[in-house]
Coordinates of C-alpha atoms (C1' of nucleotides) in Angstrom, one line a residue:
Chain A
M1 CA 0.0 0.0 0.0
L2 CA 2.4 2.5 1.1
L3 CA 4.9 1.1 -1.3
K4 CA 3.6 2.6 -4.3
K5 CA 4.8 6.0 -3.8
P6 CA 5.7 8.3 -6.6
D7 CA 9.2 8.7 -5.3
L8 CA 10.1 5.2 -6.2
E9 CA 11.1 5.8 -9.7
D10 CA 14.5 4.6 -10.2
G11 CA 14.0 2.8 -7.1
S12 CA 17.3 0.9 -7.1
S13 CA 18.4 3.0 -4.2
K14 CA 15.2 2.6 -2.4
L15 CA 14.5 -0.9 -3.3
E16 CA 15.8 -2.5 -0.3
T17 CA 14.2 -0.2 2.1
V18 CA 11.0 -0.6 0.4
E19 CA 11.1 -4.3 0.4
A20 CA 12.1 -4.4 3.9
H21 CA 9.2 -2.2 4.6
T22 CA 7.0 -4.6 2.7
Q23 CA 7.9 -7.4 4.9
K24 CA 7.8 -5.5 8.0
L25 CA 4.6 -4.0 7.2
G26 CA 2.0 -6.5 7.4
A27 CA 3.0 -9.1 5.1
N28 CA -0.5 -10.3 5.7
L29 CA -2.2 -7.4 4.3
E30 CA -0.1 -7.1 1.3
E31 CA -0.1 -10.7 0.7
N32 CA -3.8 -10.9 0.9
I33 CA -4.3 -8.4 -1.7
L34 CA -1.7 -9.9 -3.9
Q35 CA -3.0 -13.3 -3.3
S36 CA -6.5 -12.4 -4.1
L37 CA -5.2 -10.7 -7.2
D38 CA -3.4 -13.8 -8.1
D39 CA -6.4 -15.9 -7.4
S40 CA -8.6 -13.8 -9.6
L41 CA -6.1 -13.7 -12.4
S42 CA -4.9 -17.2 -12.5
P43 CA -7.4 -19.7 -11.5
P44 CA -5.4 -22.9 -11.7
S45 CA -8.0 -24.7 -13.7
D46 CA -8.0 -22.7 -16.8
F47 CA -5.3 -20.4 -16.5
R48 CA -3.6 -19.6 -19.7
I49 CA -1.5 -20.7 -22.5
H50 CA 1.2 -23.1 -22.4
S51 CA 4.6 -22.0 -21.4
Q52 CA 5.9 -22.8 -24.8
H53 CA 3.5 -20.3 -26.1
S54 CA 4.5 -18.0 -23.4
D55 CA 8.0 -18.3 -24.4
K56 CA 7.1 -17.8 -27.9
L57 CA 5.2 -14.8 -27.0
L58 CA 8.0 -13.6 -24.9
T59 CA 10.3 -13.7 -27.8
E60 CA 7.8 -11.9 -29.9
Q61 CA 7.2 -9.5 -27.3
G62 CA 8.6 -6.6 -29.1
A63 CA 5.9 -7.0 -31.7
N64 CA 3.3 -7.1 -29.0
V65 CA 1.9 -10.3 -30.2
T66 CA -1.3 -11.0 -28.4
R67 CA -2.7 -13.8 -30.5
Q68 CA -4.1 -16.5 -28.4
D69 CA -4.3 -20.1 -29.3
N70 CA -7.3 -21.3 -27.6
A71 CA -6.8 -24.8 -28.7
S72 CA -3.4 -24.9 -27.1
T73 CA -4.9 -23.4 -24.1
E74 CA -7.3 -26.2 -23.8
T75 CA -5.0 -29.0 -24.4
T76 CA -2.0 -27.9 -22.5
K77 CA -3.1 -25.8 -19.8
S78 CA -2.6 -28.4 -17.1
T79 CA 1.1 -28.4 -17.7
V80 CA 1.4 -24.8 -17.2
L81 CA 0.5 -24.5 -13.7
N82 CA 3.9 -24.4 -12.3
D83 CA 5.1 -22.0 -14.7
S84 CA 2.2 -19.8 -14.4
C85 CA 2.4 -19.8 -10.7
C86 CA 5.9 -18.7 -11.0
A87 CA 4.9 -16.0 -13.2
E88 CA 2.1 -15.0 -11.0
K89 CA 4.3 -15.0 -8.0
Y90 CA 6.7 -12.9 -9.8
K91 CA 4.1 -10.6 -10.8
A92 CA 3.0 -10.4 -7.2
D93 CA 6.4 -9.4 -6.3
A94 CA 6.6 -7.0 -9.0
C95 CA 3.5 -5.3 -7.7
S96 CA 5.2 -4.5 -4.5
R97 CA 8.5 -3.6 -5.8
S98 CA 10.1 -0.6 -7.2
V99 CA 10.0 -0.1 -10.8
C100 CA 13.2 -1.4 -12.2
D101 CA 13.8 -4.7 -10.5
T102 CA 11.7 -6.5 -13.0
S103 CA 12.7 -6.9 -16.5
T104 CA 16.3 -6.5 -15.7
D105 CA 16.4 -9.2 -13.2
P106 CA 18.6 -11.9 -14.6
S107 CA 17.2 -14.6 -12.4
V108 CA 13.9 -14.1 -14.0
S109 CA 15.0 -14.5 -17.5
G110 CA 17.1 -17.4 -16.4
V111 CA 14.2 -19.4 -15.3
N112 CA 12.7 -19.5 -18.6
S113 CA 9.7 -17.8 -17.4
S114 CA 7.5 -15.9 -19.7
M115 CA 7.9 -12.6 -18.3
P116 CA 6.3 -9.8 -20.1
D117 CA 7.9 -6.6 -20.9
F118 CA 7.4 -4.6 -17.8
S119 CA 9.1 -1.7 -19.3
I120 CA 5.9 -0.8 -20.9
L121 CA 4.6 0.0 -17.6
R122 CA 7.5 2.1 -16.5
G123 CA 7.1 5.7 -15.9
E124 CA 4.0 7.4 -16.9
V125 CA 1.4 5.4 -18.7
C126 CA -1.5 7.0 -20.3
L127 CA -3.7 4.1 -21.1
D128 CA -5.9 6.2 -23.2
D129 CA -3.2 6.6 -25.7
L130 CA -2.6 3.0 -26.2
T131 CA -4.1 0.8 -28.8
I132 CA -5.8 -2.4 -27.9
R133 CA -2.8 -4.3 -28.6
E134 CA -0.7 -2.2 -26.5
L135 CA -3.3 -2.4 -23.9
Q136 CA -3.2 -6.1 -24.1
E137 CA 0.5 -6.1 -23.8
A138 CA 0.2 -3.7 -20.9
F139 CA -2.2 -6.1 -19.4
R140 CA 0.2 -8.9 -19.9
A141 CA 2.9 -6.8 -18.4
T142 CA 0.8 -6.0 -15.5
F143 CA -0.7 -9.4 -14.8
G144 CA 1.9 -11.5 -16.3
R145 CA -0.5 -13.3 -18.6
Q146 CA -2.1 -13.1 -21.9
T147 CA -5.4 -11.6 -22.6
N148 CA -7.4 -11.6 -25.7
V149 CA -10.0 -9.1 -24.5
K150 CA -10.3 -6.4 -26.9
D151 CA -12.4 -4.1 -24.9
K152 CA -10.4 -1.0 -24.4
I153 CA -12.2 0.3 -21.4
W154 CA -12.0 -3.0 -19.7
L155 CA -8.4 -3.4 -20.4
K156 CA -7.5 0.0 -19.3
R157 CA -9.5 -0.4 -16.2
R158 CA -8.0 -3.7 -15.5
I159 CA -4.5 -2.6 -16.1
T160 CA -5.0 0.4 -14.0
M161 CA -6.3 -1.7 -11.2
G162 CA -3.4 -4.0 -11.6
L163 CA -0.9 -1.3 -11.6
T164 CA -2.3 0.6 -8.8
N165 CA -3.3 -2.4 -7.0
S166 CA -6.6 -0.8 -6.5
Y167 CA -10.0 -1.9 -7.3
D168 CA -11.3 1.5 -7.4
V169 CA -10.2 3.2 -10.6
P170 CA -12.0 5.3 -13.1
S171 CA -13.1 3.5 -16.1
S172 CA -11.2 5.7 -18.4
G173 CA -9.0 8.6 -18.8
C174 CA -6.6 8.0 -16.1
V175 CA -2.9 8.1 -16.3
V176 CA -0.9 5.7 -14.3
K177 CA 2.4 6.8 -13.1
D178 CA 4.5 4.6 -11.0
Y179 CA 1.7 2.5 -10.0
K180 CA -0.4 5.3 -8.9
I181 CA -3.2 7.0 -10.7
V182 CA -2.5 10.5 -11.6
G183 CA -4.4 12.8 -13.8
K184 CA -8.0 12.3 -13.9
D185 CA -9.4 11.3 -10.6
A186 CA -6.1 11.3 -8.8
K187 CA -7.9 10.9 -5.6
N188 CA -8.7 7.4 -6.4
D189 CA -6.2 5.9 -4.1
M190 CA -5.7 3.4 -1.5
S191 CA -6.9 5.7 1.2
D192 CA -10.0 6.3 -0.8
M193 CA -10.5 2.7 -1.3
D194 CA -10.2 2.0 2.3
E195 CA -12.7 4.6 3.0
R196 CA -15.1 2.9 0.7
A197 CA -14.3 -0.4 2.2
K198 CA -15.3 1.0 5.5
T199 CA -18.5 2.4 4.3
G200 CA -19.3 -0.7 2.3
L201 CA -19.7 1.3 -0.8
R202 CA -18.2 0.2 -4.0
A203 CA -17.8 2.7 -6.7
T204 CA -17.2 -0.1 -9.1
S205 CA -20.6 -1.6 -8.6
V206 CA -22.1 0.7 -11.1
V207 CA -19.6 0.2 -13.8
I208 CA -20.8 -1.9 -16.6
Y209 CA -18.3 -4.1 -18.3
P210 CA -18.7 -5.0 -21.8
G211 CA -18.5 -8.5 -22.6
N212 CA -15.7 -10.0 -24.8
E213 CA -15.4 -13.1 -26.6
G214 CA -17.7 -15.1 -24.5
D215 CA -16.0 -14.3 -21.3
S216 CA -18.3 -11.5 -20.6
P217 CA -17.0 -9.6 -17.7
S218 CA -20.3 -8.1 -17.0
S219 CA -22.2 -11.2 -16.7
S220 CA -23.0 -12.0 -13.2
Y221 CA -20.5 -9.5 -12.3
Y222 CA -21.8 -7.6 -9.5
Q223 CA -24.8 -9.6 -8.7
S224 CA -25.8 -9.2 -5.2
E225 CA -23.2 -6.6 -4.8
D226 CA -25.0 -4.5 -2.4
Q227 CA -27.3 -7.0 -1.1
E228 CA -26.1 -8.0 2.2
D229 CA -27.0 -11.5 1.8
S230 CA -24.4 -13.2 3.9
S231 CA -25.1 -16.6 2.5
K232 CA -23.8 -15.4 -0.8
R233 CA -20.7 -13.9 0.6
V234 CA -17.8 -16.1 0.1
P235 CA -14.2 -15.4 0.5
I236 CA -12.3 -14.4 -2.5
H237 CA -11.9 -17.6 -4.2
N238 CA -13.9 -20.5 -5.6
D239 CA -16.1 -18.1 -7.3
E240 CA -15.2 -18.8 -10.8
P241 CA -17.7 -17.5 -13.2
Q242 CA -19.3 -19.7 -15.7
G243 CA -17.8 -20.6 -19.0
N244 CA -14.8 -18.4 -18.6
L245 CA -11.7 -19.6 -20.1
L246 CA -9.4 -16.9 -18.9
G247 CA -10.8 -16.2 -15.5
E248 CA -9.9 -12.6 -15.7
Q249 CA -13.2 -11.0 -15.8
C250 CA -14.1 -12.1 -12.4
T251 CA -11.3 -10.3 -10.8
D252 CA -13.4 -7.7 -9.2
K253 CA -15.8 -10.0 -7.6
R254 CA -13.2 -12.2 -6.4
T255 CA -11.0 -9.6 -5.0
R256 CA -13.4 -7.2 -3.7
K257 CA -13.0 -6.5 -0.1
P258 CA -15.5 -7.9 2.2
T259 CA -17.9 -5.4 3.4
K260 CA -17.9 -4.3 6.9
R261 CA -21.0 -6.3 7.6
Y262 CA -19.5 -9.3 6.1
I263 CA -16.5 -9.0 8.3
E264 CA -18.7 -8.5 11.3
E265 CA -20.7 -11.5 10.5
L266 CA -17.7 -13.5 10.0
S267 CA -16.1 -12.5 13.2
D268 CA -19.4 -13.1 14.9
I269 CA -19.5 -16.6 13.7
E270 CA -16.1 -17.1 14.8
T271 CA -16.7 -15.8 18.2
H272 CA -19.7 -17.9 18.5
D273 CA -17.8 -20.8 17.4
S274 CA -15.1 -20.2 19.9
T275 CA -17.5 -19.7 22.7
V276 CA -19.1 -22.9 21.9
K277 CA -15.8 -24.6 21.8
N278 CA -14.2 -23.0 24.7
S279 CA -17.2 -22.7 26.8
S280 CA -17.0 -19.8 29.2
P281 CA -14.2 -20.5 31.6
A282 CA -15.5 -18.0 34.0
K283 CA -18.8 -19.5 34.4
R284 CA -18.2 -23.2 34.3
P285 CA -14.6 -24.0 33.6
A286 CA -15.0 -27.6 34.0
H287 CA -15.7 -30.3 31.7
D288 CA -19.0 -31.9 31.7
E289 CA -21.0 -29.0 30.6
L290 CA -18.6 -28.1 27.9
L291 CA -21.0 -29.2 25.3
M292 CA -24.0 -28.5 27.2
N293 CA -24.2 -24.9 26.4
P294 CA -27.4 -24.8 24.4
R295 CA -27.6 -21.9 22.2
V296 CA -31.1 -21.2 21.5
A297 CA -31.4 -19.7 18.2
P298 CA -34.3 -17.6 17.2
F299 CA -36.7 -20.0 15.5
N300 CA -34.9 -21.3 12.5
E301 CA -36.5 -22.9 9.7
T302 CA -35.4 -26.4 9.5
G303 CA -38.3 -28.4 8.3
S304 CA -38.5 -29.1 4.6
L305 CA -42.2 -28.3 4.8
G306 CA -41.4 -24.9 6.0
T307 CA -42.4 -25.7 9.5
I308 CA -40.6 -23.7 12.1
Y309 CA -38.8 -25.3 14.9
P310 CA -36.9 -23.8 17.6
T311 CA -33.4 -24.9 17.3
R312 CA -30.3 -24.4 19.2
K313 CA -26.8 -24.5 18.1
D314 CA -25.0 -27.5 19.2
T315 CA -21.7 -29.1 18.6
F316 CA -21.2 -32.5 17.3
G317 CA -17.8 -33.7 16.8
G318 CA -16.5 -30.3 16.1
F319 CA -19.2 -29.3 13.8
S320 CA -21.6 -26.6 14.8
V321 CA -25.1 -27.6 13.8
H322 CA -28.6 -26.7 14.6
V323 CA -30.6 -29.3 16.3
P324 CA -34.2 -29.1 17.5
Y325 CA -34.3 -27.6 20.8
V326 CA -35.2 -30.3 23.3
S327 CA -34.1 -30.9 26.8
R328 CA -30.9 -32.6 27.3
M329 CA -30.3 -35.7 29.2
R330 CA -30.2 -35.0 32.8
R331 CA -26.9 -35.1 34.3
G332 CA -25.8 -36.2 37.7
R333 CA -27.4 -38.7 39.9
P334 CA -29.9 -41.1 38.6
R335 CA -33.6 -40.5 39.2
K336 CA -35.2 -41.7 42.2
D337 CA -37.0 -44.5 40.6
F338 CA -33.6 -45.8 40.0
I339 CA -33.0 -45.4 43.7
S340 CA -36.2 -47.1 44.5
F341 CA -35.3 -49.9 42.2
A342 CA -32.1 -50.2 44.1
D343 CA -34.0 -50.0 47.3
K344 CA -35.8 -53.2 46.7
G345 CA -33.6 -54.9 49.0
P346 CA -30.0 -55.6 50.0
S347 CA -29.9 -58.5 47.6
V348 CA -29.5 -56.0 44.8
E349 CA -26.4 -54.8 46.3
P350 CA -23.5 -55.8 44.1
K351 CA -21.2 -56.5 46.8
G352 CA -18.7 -58.5 44.9
I353 CA -17.9 -56.2 42.2
Q354 CA -14.9 -54.5 43.4
P355 CA -14.0 -55.4 46.9
S356 CA -10.6 -53.8 46.8
V357 CA -12.0 -50.5 46.1
E358 CA -13.9 -50.6 49.2
M359 CA -10.8 -50.9 51.2
I360 CA -9.3 -48.0 49.3
L361 CA -12.3 -46.0 50.0
V362 CA -12.4 -46.6 53.6
K363 CA -8.8 -45.9 54.0
D364 CA -9.2 -42.8 52.1
G365 CA -12.0 -41.7 54.2
D366 CA -10.1 -42.3 57.4
K367 CA -7.5 -40.0 56.1
G368 CA -10.2 -37.5 55.7
N369 CA -9.7 -37.0 52.0
H370 CA -12.5 -36.2 49.9
L371 CA -13.1 -38.5 47.2
R372 CA -13.6 -36.6 44.1
K373 CA -10.2 -37.2 42.6
V374 CA -10.4 -40.9 43.2
P375 CA -12.4 -43.1 41.0
E376 CA -15.1 -43.6 43.5
V377 CA -16.8 -46.8 43.9
P378 CA -18.2 -46.9 47.3
L379 CA -19.6 -50.3 47.7
K380 CA -20.3 -50.2 51.3
V381 CA -20.0 -47.9 54.2
S382 CA -17.7 -48.7 56.9
S383 CA -18.7 -50.9 59.6
E384 CA -18.7 -48.3 62.3
N385 CA -21.1 -46.4 60.2
E386 CA -23.4 -49.3 60.1
H387 CA -23.1 -49.7 63.7
A388 CA -23.8 -46.1 64.4
E389 CA -26.9 -46.2 62.3
A390 CA -28.1 -49.5 63.5
V391 CA -30.0 -47.8 66.2
D392 CA -31.7 -45.5 63.8
S393 CA -35.3 -46.1 63.7
K394 CA -35.3 -45.3 60.0
G395 CA -33.2 -48.1 58.9
V396 CA -34.7 -48.0 55.5
R397 CA -32.9 -44.8 54.8
N398 CA -29.6 -46.4 55.7
L399 CA -30.2 -49.2 53.4
Q400 CA -31.2 -46.8 50.8
A401 CA -28.2 -44.7 51.2
K402 CA -25.9 -47.7 51.2
V403 CA -27.4 -49.3 48.2
C404 CA -27.4 -46.1 46.4
S405 CA -23.8 -45.6 47.0
A406 CA -23.2 -49.1 45.9
V407 CA -24.8 -49.1 42.5
S408 CA -23.4 -46.2 40.7
K409 CA -20.2 -44.5 40.0
P410 CA -20.9 -41.5 38.1
K411 CA -18.1 -40.7 35.8
I412 CA -19.0 -37.4 34.3
K413 CA -16.4 -36.8 31.8
H414 CA -12.9 -37.8 31.3
G415 CA -11.3 -38.2 34.6
L416 CA -13.5 -35.8 36.5
T417 CA -15.7 -37.8 38.8
R418 CA -18.6 -36.5 40.5
K419 CA -19.0 -37.5 44.1
H420 CA -21.8 -39.9 44.3
H421 CA -24.9 -38.6 45.9
R422 CA -25.4 -40.0 49.3
A423 CA -28.7 -39.2 50.8
W424 CA -28.4 -37.8 54.2
T425 CA -29.7 -40.2 56.8
L426 CA -31.6 -39.0 59.7
S427 CA -28.8 -39.9 62.0
E428 CA -26.4 -37.8 60.0
V429 CA -28.8 -34.9 60.1
V430 CA -29.0 -35.3 63.8
K431 CA -25.3 -35.5 64.1
L432 CA -25.0 -32.4 62.1
V433 CA -27.5 -30.5 64.2
D434 CA -25.8 -31.6 67.3
G435 CA -22.5 -30.6 65.9
V436 CA -23.8 -27.2 65.1
A437 CA -25.3 -26.9 68.5
R438 CA -22.0 -27.8 70.0
Y439 CA -19.5 -26.0 67.9
G440 CA -21.6 -23.5 66.2
A441 CA -22.6 -23.1 62.6
G442 CA -19.6 -22.5 60.5
K443 CA -17.3 -24.7 62.3
W444 CA -17.8 -27.3 59.7
S445 CA -14.3 -28.6 59.9
E446 CA -14.6 -29.2 63.5
I447 CA -18.0 -30.7 63.3
R448 CA -16.7 -33.0 60.6
K449 CA -13.8 -34.0 62.6
L450 CA -15.5 -34.5 65.9
S451 CA -19.0 -35.5 65.0
F452 CA -18.5 -37.1 61.6
A453 CA -15.4 -39.0 62.2
S454 CA -17.1 -42.1 61.0
Y455 CA -18.7 -40.6 58.0
S456 CA -15.7 -40.3 55.9
Y457 CA -17.7 -39.3 52.8
R458 CA -19.0 -36.1 54.4
T459 CA -16.8 -33.2 53.9
S460 CA -17.1 -30.0 55.7
V461 CA -18.6 -28.5 52.6
D462 CA -21.2 -31.2 52.7
L463 CA -22.0 -30.3 56.2
K464 CA -22.3 -26.7 55.3
D465 CA -24.5 -27.5 52.4
K466 CA -26.7 -29.7 54.4
W467 CA -27.0 -27.2 57.1
R468 CA -28.0 -24.6 54.6
N469 CA -30.6 -27.0 53.2
L470 CA -31.9 -27.6 56.6
I471 CA -32.2 -23.9 57.2
R472 CA -34.2 -23.6 54.0
A473 CA -36.3 -26.5 55.0
T474 CA -37.2 -24.8 58.2
Q475 CA -38.2 -21.7 56.3
T476 CA -40.3 -23.6 53.8
Q477 CA -41.3 -26.8 55.2
L478 CA -42.1 -25.8 58.6
P479 CA -44.8 -23.2 58.0
A480 CA -46.3 -25.5 55.4
Q481 CA -46.6 -28.2 57.9
K482 CA -48.6 -26.0 60.1
D483 CA -50.9 -24.9 57.4
G484 CA -51.4 -28.2 55.9
A485 CA -49.8 -31.0 53.9
C486 CA -47.3 -29.9 51.5
P487 CA -48.4 -31.2 48.1
R488 CA -44.9 -32.1 47.1
K489 CA -44.3 -34.4 50.0
T490 CA -46.2 -37.2 48.4
N491 CA -43.0 -38.6 47.2
P492 CA -42.3 -41.7 49.3
S493 CA -38.6 -41.8 48.6
I494 CA -38.1 -38.5 50.2
I495 CA -38.4 -39.0 53.8
P496 CA -39.2 -35.7 55.4
I497 CA -37.1 -34.5 58.2
P498 CA -39.0 -34.8 61.4
P499 CA -40.4 -31.5 62.5
S500 CA -38.7 -31.8 65.8
I501 CA -35.3 -31.7 64.1
L502 CA -36.4 -28.9 61.9
L503 CA -37.5 -27.0 64.8
R504 CA -34.3 -27.4 66.4
V505 CA -32.5 -26.4 63.3
K506 CA -34.5 -23.3 63.1
E507 CA -33.8 -22.5 66.7
L508 CA -30.2 -23.0 66.3
H509 CA -30.1 -21.0 63.2
E510 CA -32.0 -18.1 64.7
L511 CA -30.0 -18.2 67.7
Q512 CA -26.7 -18.2 65.9
S513 CA -27.7 -15.6 63.4
Q514 CA -28.8 -13.3 66.1
G515 CA -26.0 -13.9 68.4
G516 CA -23.5 -12.9 65.7
G517 CA -20.3 -14.6 66.4
F518 CA -21.8 -16.9 68.9
T519 CA -20.1 -20.2 69.0
A520 CA -20.6 -21.3 72.5
P521 CA -21.9 -24.8 72.8
V522 CA -25.6 -25.0 73.4
K523 CA -27.4 -27.8 74.9
F524 CA -30.7 -28.6 73.5
S525 CA -33.6 -26.9 74.8
G526 CA -35.7 -29.3 76.7
Q527 CA -38.4 -29.7 74.2
D528 CA -36.3 -30.5 71.3
G529 CA -34.0 -32.6 73.2
K530 CA -36.9 -34.7 74.4
V531 CA -38.2 -35.2 71.0
L532 CA -34.8 -36.2 69.7
Q533 CA -34.3 -38.5 72.5
G534 CA -37.7 -40.0 71.8
K535 CA -36.6 -40.5 68.3
G536 CA -34.0 -42.8 69.7
S537 CA -31.2 -41.3 67.7
G538 CA -28.1 -42.8 69.2
F539 CA -25.5 -40.2 68.5
L540 CA -22.9 -39.5 71.0
Chain B
dT1 C1' -7.1 -25.4 53.8
dT2 C1' -11.5 -23.7 55.4
dT3 C1' -15.7 -21.0 54.9
dA4 C1' -19.3 -18.8 52.4
dG5 C1' -22.1 -18.4 48.8
dG6 C1' -23.8 -19.0 44.0
dG7 C1' -25.2 -22.5 40.7
Chain C
dC1 C1' -23.2 -31.7 44.7
dC2 C1' -20.1 -28.6 42.2
dC3 C1' -17.4 -24.5 41.8
dT4 C1' -15.0 -20.5 43.2
dA5 C1' -13.6 -16.5 45.8
dA6 C1' -11.9 -15.0 49.8
dA7 C1' -9.7 -15.4 54.0

DNA sequence: TTTAGGG
DNA sequence: CCCTAAA
């Protein structure tokens, strides 16, 4: 971009700096432009004449021979590719170089490449003065390939575009000097082009290109130019127009800069993609919901009958697709009917599956670790636990808990295990309440150590969570009980916490929340204590 | 490591 | 239960 300054004539002295500048200065940008130019000018499929012809033409260059042998083109085009690529590459280089490093470069002529006479482009070029032939030659010099287009305007324009590396050139009457448009409409420059690119306007969109020799440049040229139909927006390649042998008339379309909106849409898609792939680390950095980020799209039309389904974007094997929006499989612990299935009796308990793991588990628990990192297969609670709960009047719950722990080992995803859900037994709850009463709410670590020594699977966090749930229960369940039966308690597998315990929880909670930093041990108030004792809970 | 709190 | 921040 910045390379094509007028002060580059006789650039031998400045060549190096300029090229250095080129590399330094966003090889990307420059390369993109040149690349797209290349693409547009030399589609590999039907590029141009055979190198032999090129050579021949090269030798005849002085005469500006522009005859094209279409038959040869057809039959031998495939062998040209390398050569043409070289030429194109060279041309690309030539576009970003100073003026005189081209035709005089010995290496170029040494490679037997069909380099056109770039001298024709040197200095000030007034395309209006040239004949069609000369224009064609200039075209060749500019793009490094032959053209048989005879349309002067088109040629001029194309040459100008090539020389100035700009898509935004006047259709006629301009003078190109040192790869920059001077004379008429000298303001057509890169900066101007950038401006247009920003605004999404294309001056070229109104220019009509006359067709030539079947490769009509105007056909389907700017179709959907200004229609922001994103589905039609494709990057600058693979857009070869129909029936075109030379592929030179589609240059504009293929090389036109994407509109702002296109860019935005593209980046939008990318960000969406990335968010889908990366999930949002802030929210849920881990694992198992990586793909569970349903992206509800606004009603997309997916049905062939035109029916409208709500869909969400989902990811399957790296592909982002829309699928009908339905609930996902539940994650986490199995449903309670599963529990009740397991609850049918101790006979269901698969005791013999992995006896060794049990030992590991118990040992682990004694150390007070929490089990998440270990592949957890709790088959059986420790004997002390059993003993402690043997006195519990609600033995069913014990069984249930144990069986539950025995039957499943949720492995969520790839190494990360979820601690198996163990239903809180009544005795546990009582222990917890007692612990809170003794050590105060918040001393979960202490409570765990002192009151839950035998419940290795209960962490201090568990205690805290359970206590919180108990508090909630007192706030919801308790009043409801007074008013009447809670409709949701019809579930038999959920054994309600006895109101006595709830009352005590409430009392403790109120007490401790009022008392601020109160941590002093509190013995039960007589009423609650009595009830608890009556329950026969055998803790401590 | 523990606690608190949101999810 | 999980996860994280804060202490």
